[in-house]
Amino acid sequence: MEKRITGHTELLGLIATPIRHSKSPVMHNAACRALGLDYAYLAFDIQPDQLEDAVKGFKALNVRGWNVSMPYKTSIGQYLDHITPIAKMCGAINTVINDNGVLTGTITDGTGYMNALKDQGIDIIGKKMTIVGAGGAATAIVMQAALDGVKEISIFNIKDASWNRALENVEKINSQTKCKAQLFDLNDHETLRKEINESAIFTNATNVGMGKLEGQMVLPDTSYLRKDLIVSDVIYMPEKTKLLEEAEKVGCQTINGLGMMLYQGAASFKLWTDQDMPIDKVKEALD
Ligand code: NAD
């Protein structure tokens, strides 16, 4: 690393708190190394009362760009010059691009999800999707899927704090895209079965399957699945959630959240460097 850093090296980074668990520095530094790009990517643990100063500091130091993670995805926008339409639709920013002092905020999580599907040869354009969740991950996915040309999206959520966001998401999709979106209560099992039956893909975009909810799944049982249904999960730790395990047993093609994580990074990398992230090299570095 010391050999790679010179007087010409420019800075990329990530701001969040907590931050030390992040895989982004390994990903982006491996990509720069593989392509011979003269950037270094560092993680900055920023406290809420330092956010504005951090943005001003990055601008003054001409940092080329940075990722934004929790808890700043919804609050950083007020310190930027421009926000892209997709970030406005999602109400969240995960990437800032610094063009000679002009700061633009965007979000690449949804593109990451859609490109991860493409990478596995999965095409859902013109088809119907059923997704559970209305938090940050789910919102980014449904907005991008709707903009990319998914025909219908059926969103299921429990009646918790995310329910209102789910209502807003449906309203935005129906008024701002050609996609038809509907919201249902996750406890309405009859409708859940009907919507999944009509869908090409079923996606879990909730925490169910990880942490305290590891070993659980958002479906009551596997009778909701069929062999030609694609089943995806935004979770990648564990690598295989209970949902993906059960879907595999039924014979479904499955995809976990690692691809989404890699491809959201690749999309940010492209915005900063104009280069395609060498995904295979980055995967090797993460192993
Ligand atoms: P969030 O807190 O914003 O939203 C959580 C969602 O889960 C809400 O819709 C909530 O209603 C739902 N939920 C919570 N408990 C539930 C339960 N018991 N039953 C049914 N639904 C429940 O969280 P988020 O940021 O959207 O993250 C959700 C998941 O996505 C996390 O597991 C996170 O690790 C993962 N994630 C993955 C990536 C990736 O790149 N692969 C990116 C972001 C988030």
mmCIF file of C-alpha atoms and ligand atoms in Angstrom:
data_model
loop_
_atom_site.group_PDB
_atom_site.id
_atom_site.type_symbol
_atom_site.label_atom_id
_atom_site.label_comp_id
_atom_site.label_asym_id
_atom_site.label_seq_id
_atom_site.Cartn_x
_atom_site.Cartn_y
_atom_site.Cartn_z
ATOM 1 C CA MET A 1 0.000 0.000 0.000
ATOM 2 C CA GLU A 2 2.768 2.505 0.917
ATOM 3 C CA LYS A 3 4.302 1.998 -2.536
ATOM 4 C CA ARG A 4 0.989 2.759 -4.190
ATOM 5 C CA ILE A 5 0.415 6.069 -2.373
ATOM 6 C CA THR A 6 2.285 9.062 -3.823
ATOM 7 C CA GLY A 7 1.901 12.825 -3.952
ATOM 8 C CA HIS A 8 -0.615 12.307 -6.776
ATOM 9 C CA THR A 9 -2.924 9.869 -4.988
ATOM 10 C CA GLU A 10 -6.495 11.104 -4.583
ATOM 11 C CA LEU A 11 -8.958 10.190 -1.876
ATOM 12 C CA LEU A 12 -12.246 8.272 -1.921
ATOM 13 C CA GLY A 13 -14.084 7.261 1.210
ATOM 14 C CA LEU A 14 -17.075 6.269 3.256
ATOM 15 C CA ILE A 15 -18.814 8.088 6.082
ATOM 16 C CA ALA A 16 -21.018 6.324 8.632
ATOM 17 C CA THR A 17 -21.092 5.279 12.251
ATOM 18 C CA PRO A 18 -20.439 2.516 13.194
ATOM 19 C CA ILE A 19 -18.138 1.793 10.276
ATOM 20 C CA ARG A 20 -15.308 -0.590 11.103
ATOM 21 C CA HIS A 21 -17.224 -3.673 9.842
ATOM 22 C CA SER A 22 -17.557 -2.202 6.327
ATOM 23 C CA LYS A 23 -16.292 -4.210 3.347
ATOM 24 C CA SER A 24 -16.222 -1.126 1.095
ATOM 25 C CA PRO A 25 -12.553 -0.169 1.714
ATOM 26 C CA VAL A 26 -11.401 -3.674 0.732
ATOM 27 C CA MET A 27 -13.616 -3.637 -2.368
ATOM 28 C CA HIS A 28 -12.644 -0.228 -3.685
ATOM 29 C CA ASN A 29 -8.935 -0.469 -2.884
ATOM 30 C CA ALA A 30 -8.766 -3.893 -4.582
ATOM 31 C CA ALA A 31 -10.462 -2.406 -7.656
ATOM 32 C CA CYS A 32 -8.051 0.576 -7.763
ATOM 33 C CA ARG A 33 -5.074 -1.740 -7.348
ATOM 34 C CA ALA A 34 -6.284 -4.085 -10.120
ATOM 35 C CA LEU A 35 -6.841 -1.195 -12.547
ATOM 36 C CA GLY A 36 -3.757 0.815 -11.528
ATOM 37 C CA LEU A 37 -5.921 3.794 -10.492
ATOM 38 C CA ASP A 38 -4.298 6.331 -8.204
ATOM 39 C CA TYR A 39 -6.945 6.513 -5.478
ATOM 40 C CA ALA A 40 -7.067 5.374 -1.856
ATOM 41 C CA TYR A 41 -10.435 4.623 -0.168
ATOM 42 C CA LEU A 42 -10.751 5.139 3.596
ATOM 43 C CA ALA A 43 -13.562 4.678 6.112
ATOM 44 C CA PHE A 44 -14.387 7.705 8.315
ATOM 45 C CA ASP A 45 -16.353 7.206 11.527
ATOM 46 C CA ILE A 46 -18.258 10.493 11.692
ATOM 47 C CA GLN A 47 -20.523 11.490 14.588
ATOM 48 C CA PRO A 48 -23.887 13.184 13.817
ATOM 49 C CA ASP A 49 -22.736 16.634 15.003
ATOM 50 C CA GLN A 50 -19.708 16.408 12.647
ATOM 51 C CA LEU A 51 -21.580 15.615 9.427
ATOM 52 C CA GLU A 52 -21.698 19.144 8.004
ATOM 53 C CA ASP A 53 -18.022 19.797 8.857
ATOM 54 C CA ALA A 54 -17.067 16.442 7.330
ATOM 55 C CA VAL A 55 -18.775 17.344 4.042
ATOM 56 C CA LYS A 56 -17.117 20.794 4.017
ATOM 57 C CA GLY A 57 -13.769 19.175 4.822
ATOM 58 C CA PHE A 58 -14.090 16.614 2.015
ATOM 59 C CA LYS A 59 -14.956 19.430 -0.378
ATOM 60 C CA ALA A 60 -11.991 21.551 0.750
ATOM 61 C CA LEU A 61 -9.643 18.579 0.389
ATOM 62 C CA ASN A 62 -11.103 17.810 -3.047
ATOM 63 C CA VAL A 63 -12.024 14.232 -2.123
ATOM 64 C CA ARG A 64 -13.268 12.793 -5.459
ATOM 65 C CA GLY A 65 -16.255 11.006 -3.954
ATOM 66 C CA TRP A 66 -17.558 9.033 -1.027
ATOM 67 C CA ASN A 67 -20.133 6.517 0.049
ATOM 68 C CA VAL A 68 -22.648 7.336 2.743
ATOM 69 C CA SER A 69 -24.053 4.710 5.051
ATOM 70 C CA MET A 70 -26.257 4.697 8.144
ATOM 71 C CA PRO A 71 -27.257 6.939 9.815
ATOM 72 C CA TYR A 72 -26.533 9.631 7.207
ATOM 73 C CA LYS A 73 -28.259 8.356 4.059
ATOM 74 C CA THR A 74 -31.309 10.565 4.625
ATOM 75 C CA SER A 75 -29.634 13.611 6.202
ATOM 76 C CA ILE A 76 -26.582 14.299 3.992
ATOM 77 C CA GLY A 77 -28.666 15.720 1.129
ATOM 78 C CA GLN A 78 -29.045 19.126 2.838
ATOM 79 C CA TYR A 79 -25.262 19.723 2.500
ATOM 80 C CA LEU A 80 -25.034 18.842 -1.229
ATOM 81 C CA ASP A 81 -25.542 20.939 -4.378
ATOM 82 C CA HIS A 82 -27.550 18.443 -6.437
ATOM 83 C CA ILE A 83 -29.582 15.307 -5.752
ATOM 84 C CA THR A 84 -30.366 12.911 -8.616
ATOM 85 C CA PRO A 85 -33.992 11.968 -9.445
ATOM 86 C CA ILE A 86 -33.507 8.376 -8.186
ATOM 87 C CA ALA A 87 -32.110 9.623 -4.849
ATOM 88 C CA LYS A 88 -35.081 11.993 -4.551
ATOM 89 C CA MET A 89 -37.486 9.104 -5.216
ATOM 90 C CA CYS A 90 -35.752 6.981 -2.570
ATOM 91 C CA GLY A 91 -35.292 9.836 -0.095
ATOM 92 C CA ALA A 92 -31.759 8.534 0.468
ATOM 93 C CA ILE A 93 -28.185 8.960 -0.761
ATOM 94 C CA ASN A 94 -25.374 6.384 -0.669
ATOM 95 C CA THR A 95 -22.897 8.057 -3.048
ATOM 96 C CA VAL A 96 -21.531 11.585 -3.375
ATOM 97 C CA ILE A 97 -19.598 12.699 -6.452
ATOM 98 C CA ASN A 98 -17.380 15.776 -6.163
ATOM 99 C CA ASP A 99 -16.925 17.496 -9.541
ATOM 100 C CA ASN A 100 -14.455 20.284 -8.748
ATOM 101 C CA GLY A 101 -16.368 21.428 -5.688
ATOM 102 C CA VAL A 102 -19.899 20.693 -6.978
ATOM 103 C CA LEU A 103 -21.364 17.894 -4.853
ATOM 104 C CA THR A 104 -23.987 15.528 -6.299
ATOM 105 C CA GLY A 105 -25.762 12.886 -4.217
ATOM 106 C CA THR A 106 -27.212 9.731 -5.701
ATOM 107 C CA ILE A 107 -28.117 6.174 -4.683
ATOM 108 C CA THR A 108 -26.729 3.025 -6.310
ATOM 109 C CA ASP A 109 -28.373 0.310 -4.152
ATOM 110 C CA GLY A 110 -31.214 -0.289 -6.625
ATOM 111 C CA THR A 111 -28.893 -0.374 -9.633
ATOM 112 C CA GLY A 112 -26.749 -2.759 -7.614
ATOM 113 C CA TYR A 113 -29.717 -5.105 -7.123
ATOM 114 C CA MET A 114 -30.774 -4.980 -10.796
ATOM 115 C CA ASN A 115 -27.195 -5.531 -12.060
ATOM 116 C CA ALA A 116 -26.731 -8.435 -9.638
ATOM 117 C CA LEU A 117 -29.792 -10.095 -11.228
ATOM 118 C CA LYS A 118 -28.380 -9.457 -14.719
ATOM 119 C CA ASP A 119 -25.069 -10.994 -13.637
ATOM 120 C CA GLN A 120 -26.984 -14.219 -12.869
ATOM 121 C CA GLY A 121 -28.771 -14.093 -16.251
ATOM 122 C CA ILE A 122 -32.053 -12.985 -14.650
ATOM 123 C CA ASP A 123 -34.259 -10.565 -16.607
ATOM 124 C CA ILE A 124 -37.354 -9.209 -14.837
ATOM 125 C CA ILE A 125 -38.093 -6.314 -17.216
ATOM 126 C CA GLY A 126 -41.750 -6.382 -18.293
ATOM 127 C CA LYS A 127 -42.538 -8.927 -15.555
ATOM 128 C CA LYS A 128 -44.148 -8.873 -12.111
ATOM 129 C CA MET A 129 -42.244 -8.791 -8.821
ATOM 130 C CA THR A 130 -43.416 -9.498 -5.283
ATOM 131 C CA ILE A 131 -41.228 -7.973 -2.568
ATOM 132 C CA VAL A 132 -41.440 -7.890 1.220
ATOM 133 C CA GLY A 133 -40.155 -4.713 2.870
ATOM 134 C CA ALA A 134 -40.362 -0.943 2.666
ATOM 135 C CA GLY A 135 -37.178 0.142 4.435
ATOM 136 C CA GLY A 136 -34.006 1.531 2.851
ATOM 137 C CA ALA A 137 -33.056 -1.585 0.868
ATOM 138 C CA ALA A 138 -36.583 -2.325 -0.355
ATOM 139 C CA THR A 139 -37.228 1.291 -1.367
ATOM 140 C CA ALA A 140 -34.048 1.468 -3.464
ATOM 141 C CA ILE A 141 -34.945 -1.818 -5.179
ATOM 142 C CA VAL A 142 -38.567 -1.009 -6.020
ATOM 143 C CA MET A 143 -37.801 2.496 -7.318
ATOM 144 C CA GLN A 144 -35.012 1.266 -9.616
ATOM 145 C CA ALA A 145 -37.007 -1.779 -10.736
ATOM 146 C CA ALA A 146 -39.967 0.474 -11.592
ATOM 147 C CA LEU A 147 -37.767 2.922 -13.515
ATOM 148 C CA ASP A 148 -35.998 0.081 -15.350
ATOM 149 C CA GLY A 149 -39.304 -1.316 -16.673
ATOM 150 C CA VAL A 150 -40.557 -3.968 -14.255
ATOM 151 C CA LYS A 151 -44.281 -4.114 -15.126
ATOM 152 C CA GLU A 152 -45.913 -4.654 -11.728
ATOM 153 C CA ILE A 153 -44.634 -4.648 -8.153
ATOM 154 C CA SER A 154 -46.618 -6.059 -5.233
ATOM 155 C CA ILE A 155 -45.186 -4.828 -1.951
ATOM 156 C CA PHE A 156 -45.949 -6.618 1.315
ATOM 157 C CA ASN A 157 -45.101 -5.211 4.747
ATOM 158 C CA ILE A 158 -46.103 -5.671 8.362
ATOM 159 C CA LYS A 159 -48.027 -2.764 9.908
ATOM 160 C CA ASP A 160 -44.994 -1.287 11.651
ATOM 161 C CA ALA A 161 -43.174 2.053 11.331
ATOM 162 C CA SER A 162 -42.331 1.288 7.677
ATOM 163 C CA TRP A 163 -45.984 1.041 6.593
ATOM 164 C CA ASN A 164 -46.282 4.766 5.772
ATOM 165 C CA ARG A 165 -43.078 4.651 3.750
ATOM 166 C CA ALA A 166 -44.552 1.691 1.858
ATOM 167 C CA LEU A 167 -47.658 3.800 1.064
ATOM 168 C CA GLU A 168 -45.439 6.649 -0.149
ATOM 169 C CA ASN A 169 -43.373 4.264 -2.282
ATOM 170 C CA VAL A 170 -46.500 2.931 -4.001
ATOM 171 C CA GLU A 171 -47.769 6.449 -4.632
ATOM 172 C CA LYS A 172 -44.417 7.584 -6.101
ATOM 173 C CA ILE A 173 -44.089 4.546 -8.367
ATOM 174 C CA ASN A 174 -47.635 4.883 -9.688
ATOM 175 C CA SER A 175 -47.352 8.628 -10.308
ATOM 176 C CA GLN A 176 -43.745 8.815 -11.569
ATOM 177 C CA THR A 177 -43.202 5.579 -13.535
ATOM 178 C CA LYS A 178 -45.095 3.281 -15.916
ATOM 179 C CA CYS A 179 -44.975 0.449 -13.356
ATOM 180 C CA LYS A 180 -48.120 -0.495 -11.391
ATOM 181 C CA ALA A 181 -47.449 -0.867 -7.658
ATOM 182 C CA GLN A 182 -49.742 -2.150 -4.886
ATOM 183 C CA LEU A 183 -49.312 -2.505 -1.134
ATOM 184 C CA PHE A 184 -50.623 -5.402 0.965
ATOM 185 C CA ASP A 185 -50.402 -6.490 4.588
ATOM 186 C CA LEU A 186 -47.881 -9.322 4.973
ATOM 187 C CA ASN A 187 -50.414 -11.073 7.201
ATOM 188 C CA ASP A 188 -52.896 -11.342 4.296
ATOM 189 C CA HIS A 189 -51.710 -14.812 3.333
ATOM 190 C CA GLU A 190 -54.325 -15.432 0.654
ATOM 191 C CA THR A 191 -53.223 -12.337 -1.295
ATOM 192 C CA LEU A 192 -49.567 -13.120 -0.669
ATOM 193 C CA ARG A 193 -50.052 -16.528 -2.303
ATOM 194 C CA LYS A 194 -51.956 -15.039 -5.263
ATOM 195 C CA GLU A 195 -49.375 -12.281 -5.904
ATOM 196 C CA ILE A 196 -46.415 -14.664 -5.670
ATOM 197 C CA ASN A 197 -48.169 -17.077 -8.045
ATOM 198 C CA GLU A 198 -48.401 -14.275 -10.633
ATOM 199 C CA SER A 199 -44.781 -13.117 -10.152
ATOM 200 C CA ALA A 200 -41.500 -14.031 -11.847
ATOM 201 C CA ILE A 201 -39.477 -13.111 -8.750
ATOM 202 C CA PHE A 202 -40.002 -13.029 -4.991
ATOM 203 C CA THR A 203 -37.639 -10.840 -2.939
ATOM 204 C CA ASN A 204 -37.045 -10.557 0.783
ATOM 205 C CA ALA A 205 -35.834 -7.021 1.554
ATOM 206 C CA THR A 206 -36.345 -7.182 5.337
ATOM 207 C CA ASN A 207 -34.102 -8.140 8.255
ATOM 208 C CA VAL A 208 -35.948 -11.445 8.610
ATOM 209 C CA GLY A 209 -33.274 -14.129 8.191
ATOM 210 C CA MET A 210 -30.346 -12.364 9.863
ATOM 211 C CA GLY A 211 -29.186 -11.346 13.336
ATOM 212 C CA LYS A 212 -31.864 -12.063 15.933
ATOM 213 C CA LEU A 213 -34.181 -13.203 13.124
ATOM 214 C CA GLU A 214 -31.721 -15.752 11.652
ATOM 215 C CA GLY A 215 -33.471 -19.066 10.923
ATOM 216 C CA GLN A 216 -36.804 -17.295 10.234
ATOM 217 C CA MET A 217 -38.403 -16.397 6.904
ATOM 218 C CA VAL A 218 -41.086 -13.969 5.760
ATOM 219 C CA LEU A 219 -43.235 -16.747 4.207
ATOM 220 C CA PRO A 220 -45.454 -18.907 6.430
ATOM 221 C CA ASP A 221 -44.214 -22.084 4.637
ATOM 222 C CA THR A 222 -42.750 -23.343 1.351
ATOM 223 C CA SER A 223 -46.122 -24.005 -0.310
ATOM 224 C CA TYR A 224 -45.916 -20.373 -1.544
ATOM 225 C CA LEU A 225 -42.919 -21.271 -3.730
ATOM 226 C CA ARG A 226 -42.791 -23.041 -7.088
ATOM 227 C CA LYS A 227 -39.887 -24.312 -9.147
ATOM 228 C CA ASP A 228 -39.860 -21.581 -11.797
ATOM 229 C CA LEU A 229 -40.010 -18.721 -9.247
ATOM 230 C CA ILE A 230 -36.766 -16.790 -8.745
ATOM 231 C CA VAL A 231 -36.172 -16.157 -5.044
ATOM 232 C CA SER A 232 -33.830 -13.384 -3.932
ATOM 233 C CA ASP A 233 -32.755 -12.090 -0.548
ATOM 234 C CA VAL A 234 -30.945 -8.831 0.234
ATOM 235 C CA ILE A 235 -29.194 -10.538 3.144
ATOM 236 C CA TYR A 236 -25.704 -11.982 2.547
ATOM 237 C CA MET A 237 -24.732 -12.745 6.151
ATOM 238 C CA PRO A 238 -25.668 -15.559 6.555
ATOM 239 C CA GLU A 239 -24.803 -16.424 2.957
ATOM 240 C CA LYS A 240 -27.927 -18.575 2.722
ATOM 241 C CA THR A 241 -30.980 -17.477 4.698
ATOM 242 C CA LYS A 242 -33.713 -19.896 5.696
ATOM 243 C CA LEU A 243 -35.773 -18.502 2.765
ATOM 244 C CA LEU A 244 -33.026 -19.308 0.244
ATOM 245 C CA GLU A 245 -32.417 -22.740 1.798
ATOM 246 C CA GLU A 246 -36.095 -23.634 1.504
ATOM 247 C CA ALA A 247 -36.350 -22.174 -2.013
ATOM 248 C CA GLU A 248 -33.371 -24.270 -3.141
ATOM 249 C CA LYS A 249 -35.108 -27.410 -1.850
ATOM 250 C CA VAL A 250 -38.130 -26.534 -4.008
ATOM 251 C CA GLY A 251 -35.766 -26.141 -7.002
ATOM 252 C CA CYS A 252 -35.963 -22.337 -7.373
ATOM 253 C CA GLN A 253 -33.076 -20.274 -8.729
ATOM 254 C CA THR A 254 -31.861 -18.264 -5.728
ATOM 255 C CA ILE A 255 -29.700 -15.184 -5.282
ATOM 256 C CA ASN A 256 -28.429 -13.664 -2.033
ATOM 257 C CA GLY A 257 -27.551 -10.033 -1.258
ATOM 258 C CA LEU A 258 -23.824 -10.246 -1.984
ATOM 259 C CA GLY A 259 -24.314 -9.322 -5.634
ATOM 260 C CA MET A 260 -26.359 -6.256 -4.666
ATOM 261 C CA MET A 261 -23.602 -5.167 -2.279
ATOM 262 C CA LEU A 262 -20.868 -5.669 -4.920
ATOM 263 C CA TYR A 263 -22.768 -3.991 -7.747
ATOM 264 C CA GLN A 264 -23.846 -0.955 -5.694
ATOM 265 C CA GLY A 265 -20.128 -0.449 -5.048
ATOM 266 C CA ALA A 266 -19.346 -0.974 -8.734
ATOM 267 C CA ALA A 267 -21.904 1.682 -9.694
ATOM 268 C CA SER A 268 -20.385 4.221 -7.263
ATOM 269 C CA PHE A 269 -16.875 3.326 -8.496
ATOM 270 C CA LYS A 270 -17.943 3.967 -12.100
ATOM 271 C CA LEU A 271 -19.330 7.404 -11.164
ATOM 272 C CA TRP A 272 -16.037 8.435 -9.506
ATOM 273 C CA THR A 273 -13.503 6.840 -11.871
ATOM 274 C CA ASP A 274 -15.420 6.240 -15.130
ATOM 275 C CA GLN A 275 -14.075 2.660 -14.987
ATOM 276 C CA ASP A 276 -15.873 -0.682 -14.628
ATOM 277 C CA MET A 277 -15.070 -2.334 -11.311
ATOM 278 C CA PRO A 278 -13.245 -5.649 -11.915
ATOM 279 C CA ILE A 279 -15.850 -7.712 -10.050
ATOM 280 C CA ASP A 280 -13.860 -11.005 -10.060
ATOM 281 C CA LYS A 281 -10.785 -9.326 -8.537
ATOM 282 C CA VAL A 282 -12.953 -7.646 -5.920
ATOM 283 C CA LYS A 283 -14.666 -10.954 -5.040
ATOM 284 C CA GLU A 284 -11.202 -12.544 -4.581
ATOM 285 C CA ALA A 285 -10.177 -9.706 -2.246
ATOM 286 C CA LEU A 286 -13.329 -10.187 -0.152
ATOM 287 C CA ASP A 287 -12.830 -13.969 0.276
HETATM 288 P P1 NAD B 1 -34.879 -0.956 7.456
HETATM 289 O O1 NAD B 1 -34.844 -0.972 8.929
HETATM 290 O O2 NAD B 1 -34.867 0.335 6.717
HETATM 291 O O3 NAD B 1 -36.202 -1.766 6.991
HETATM 292 C C1 NAD B 1 -36.529 -3.007 7.550
HETATM 293 C C2 NAD B 1 -37.726 -3.628 6.830
HETATM 294 O O4 NAD B 1 -37.940 -4.927 7.399
HETATM 295 C C3 NAD B 1 -39.037 -2.862 7.020
HETATM 296 O O5 NAD B 1 -39.820 -2.975 5.854
HETATM 297 C C4 NAD B 1 -39.698 -3.620 8.175
HETATM 298 O O6 NAD B 1 -41.110 -3.496 8.156
HETATM 299 C C5 NAD B 1 -39.278 -5.043 7.852
HETATM 300 N N1 NAD B 1 -39.296 -5.933 9.015
HETATM 301 C C6 NAD B 1 -38.566 -5.793 10.161
HETATM 302 N N2 NAD B 1 -38.858 -6.811 11.013
HETATM 303 C C7 NAD B 1 -39.774 -7.596 10.378
HETATM 304 C C8 NAD B 1 -40.463 -8.787 10.740
HETATM 305 N N3 NAD B 1 -40.255 -9.386 11.920
HETATM 306 N N4 NAD B 1 -41.314 -9.324 9.837
HETATM 307 C C9 NAD B 1 -41.522 -8.738 8.629
HETATM 308 N N5 NAD B 1 -40.913 -7.607 8.253
HETATM 309 C C10 NAD B 1 -40.043 -7.044 9.109
HETATM 310 O O7 NAD B 1 -33.682 -1.873 6.991
HETATM 311 P P2 NAD B 1 -32.905 -1.869 5.566
HETATM 312 O O8 NAD B 1 -31.806 -0.898 5.610
HETATM 313 O O9 NAD B 1 -33.903 -1.784 4.464
HETATM 314 O O10 NAD B 1 -32.247 -3.323 5.604
HETATM 315 C C11 NAD B 1 -33.036 -4.484 5.440
HETATM 316 C C12 NAD B 1 -32.108 -5.661 5.159
HETATM 317 O O11 NAD B 1 -31.422 -5.423 3.940
HETATM 318 C C13 NAD B 1 -31.039 -5.872 6.221
HETATM 319 O O12 NAD B 1 -30.943 -7.257 6.457
HETATM 320 C C14 NAD B 1 -29.772 -5.360 5.571
HETATM 321 O O13 NAD B 1 -28.628 -6.042 6.020
HETATM 322 C C15 NAD B 1 -30.030 -5.664 4.111
HETATM 323 N N6 NAD B 1 -29.328 -4.782 3.166
HETATM 324 C C16 NAD B 1 -28.592 -5.375 2.182
HETATM 325 C C17 NAD B 1 -27.940 -4.580 1.256
HETATM 326 C C18 NAD B 1 -27.116 -5.235 0.174
HETATM 327 O O14 NAD B 1 -26.366 -4.540 -0.519
HETATM 328 N N7 NAD B 1 -27.228 -6.521 -0.024
HETATM 329 C C19 NAD B 1 -28.058 -3.180 1.297
HETATM 330 C C20 NAD B 1 -28.834 -2.609 2.304
HETATM 331 C C21 NAD B 1 -29.464 -3.427 3.238
#
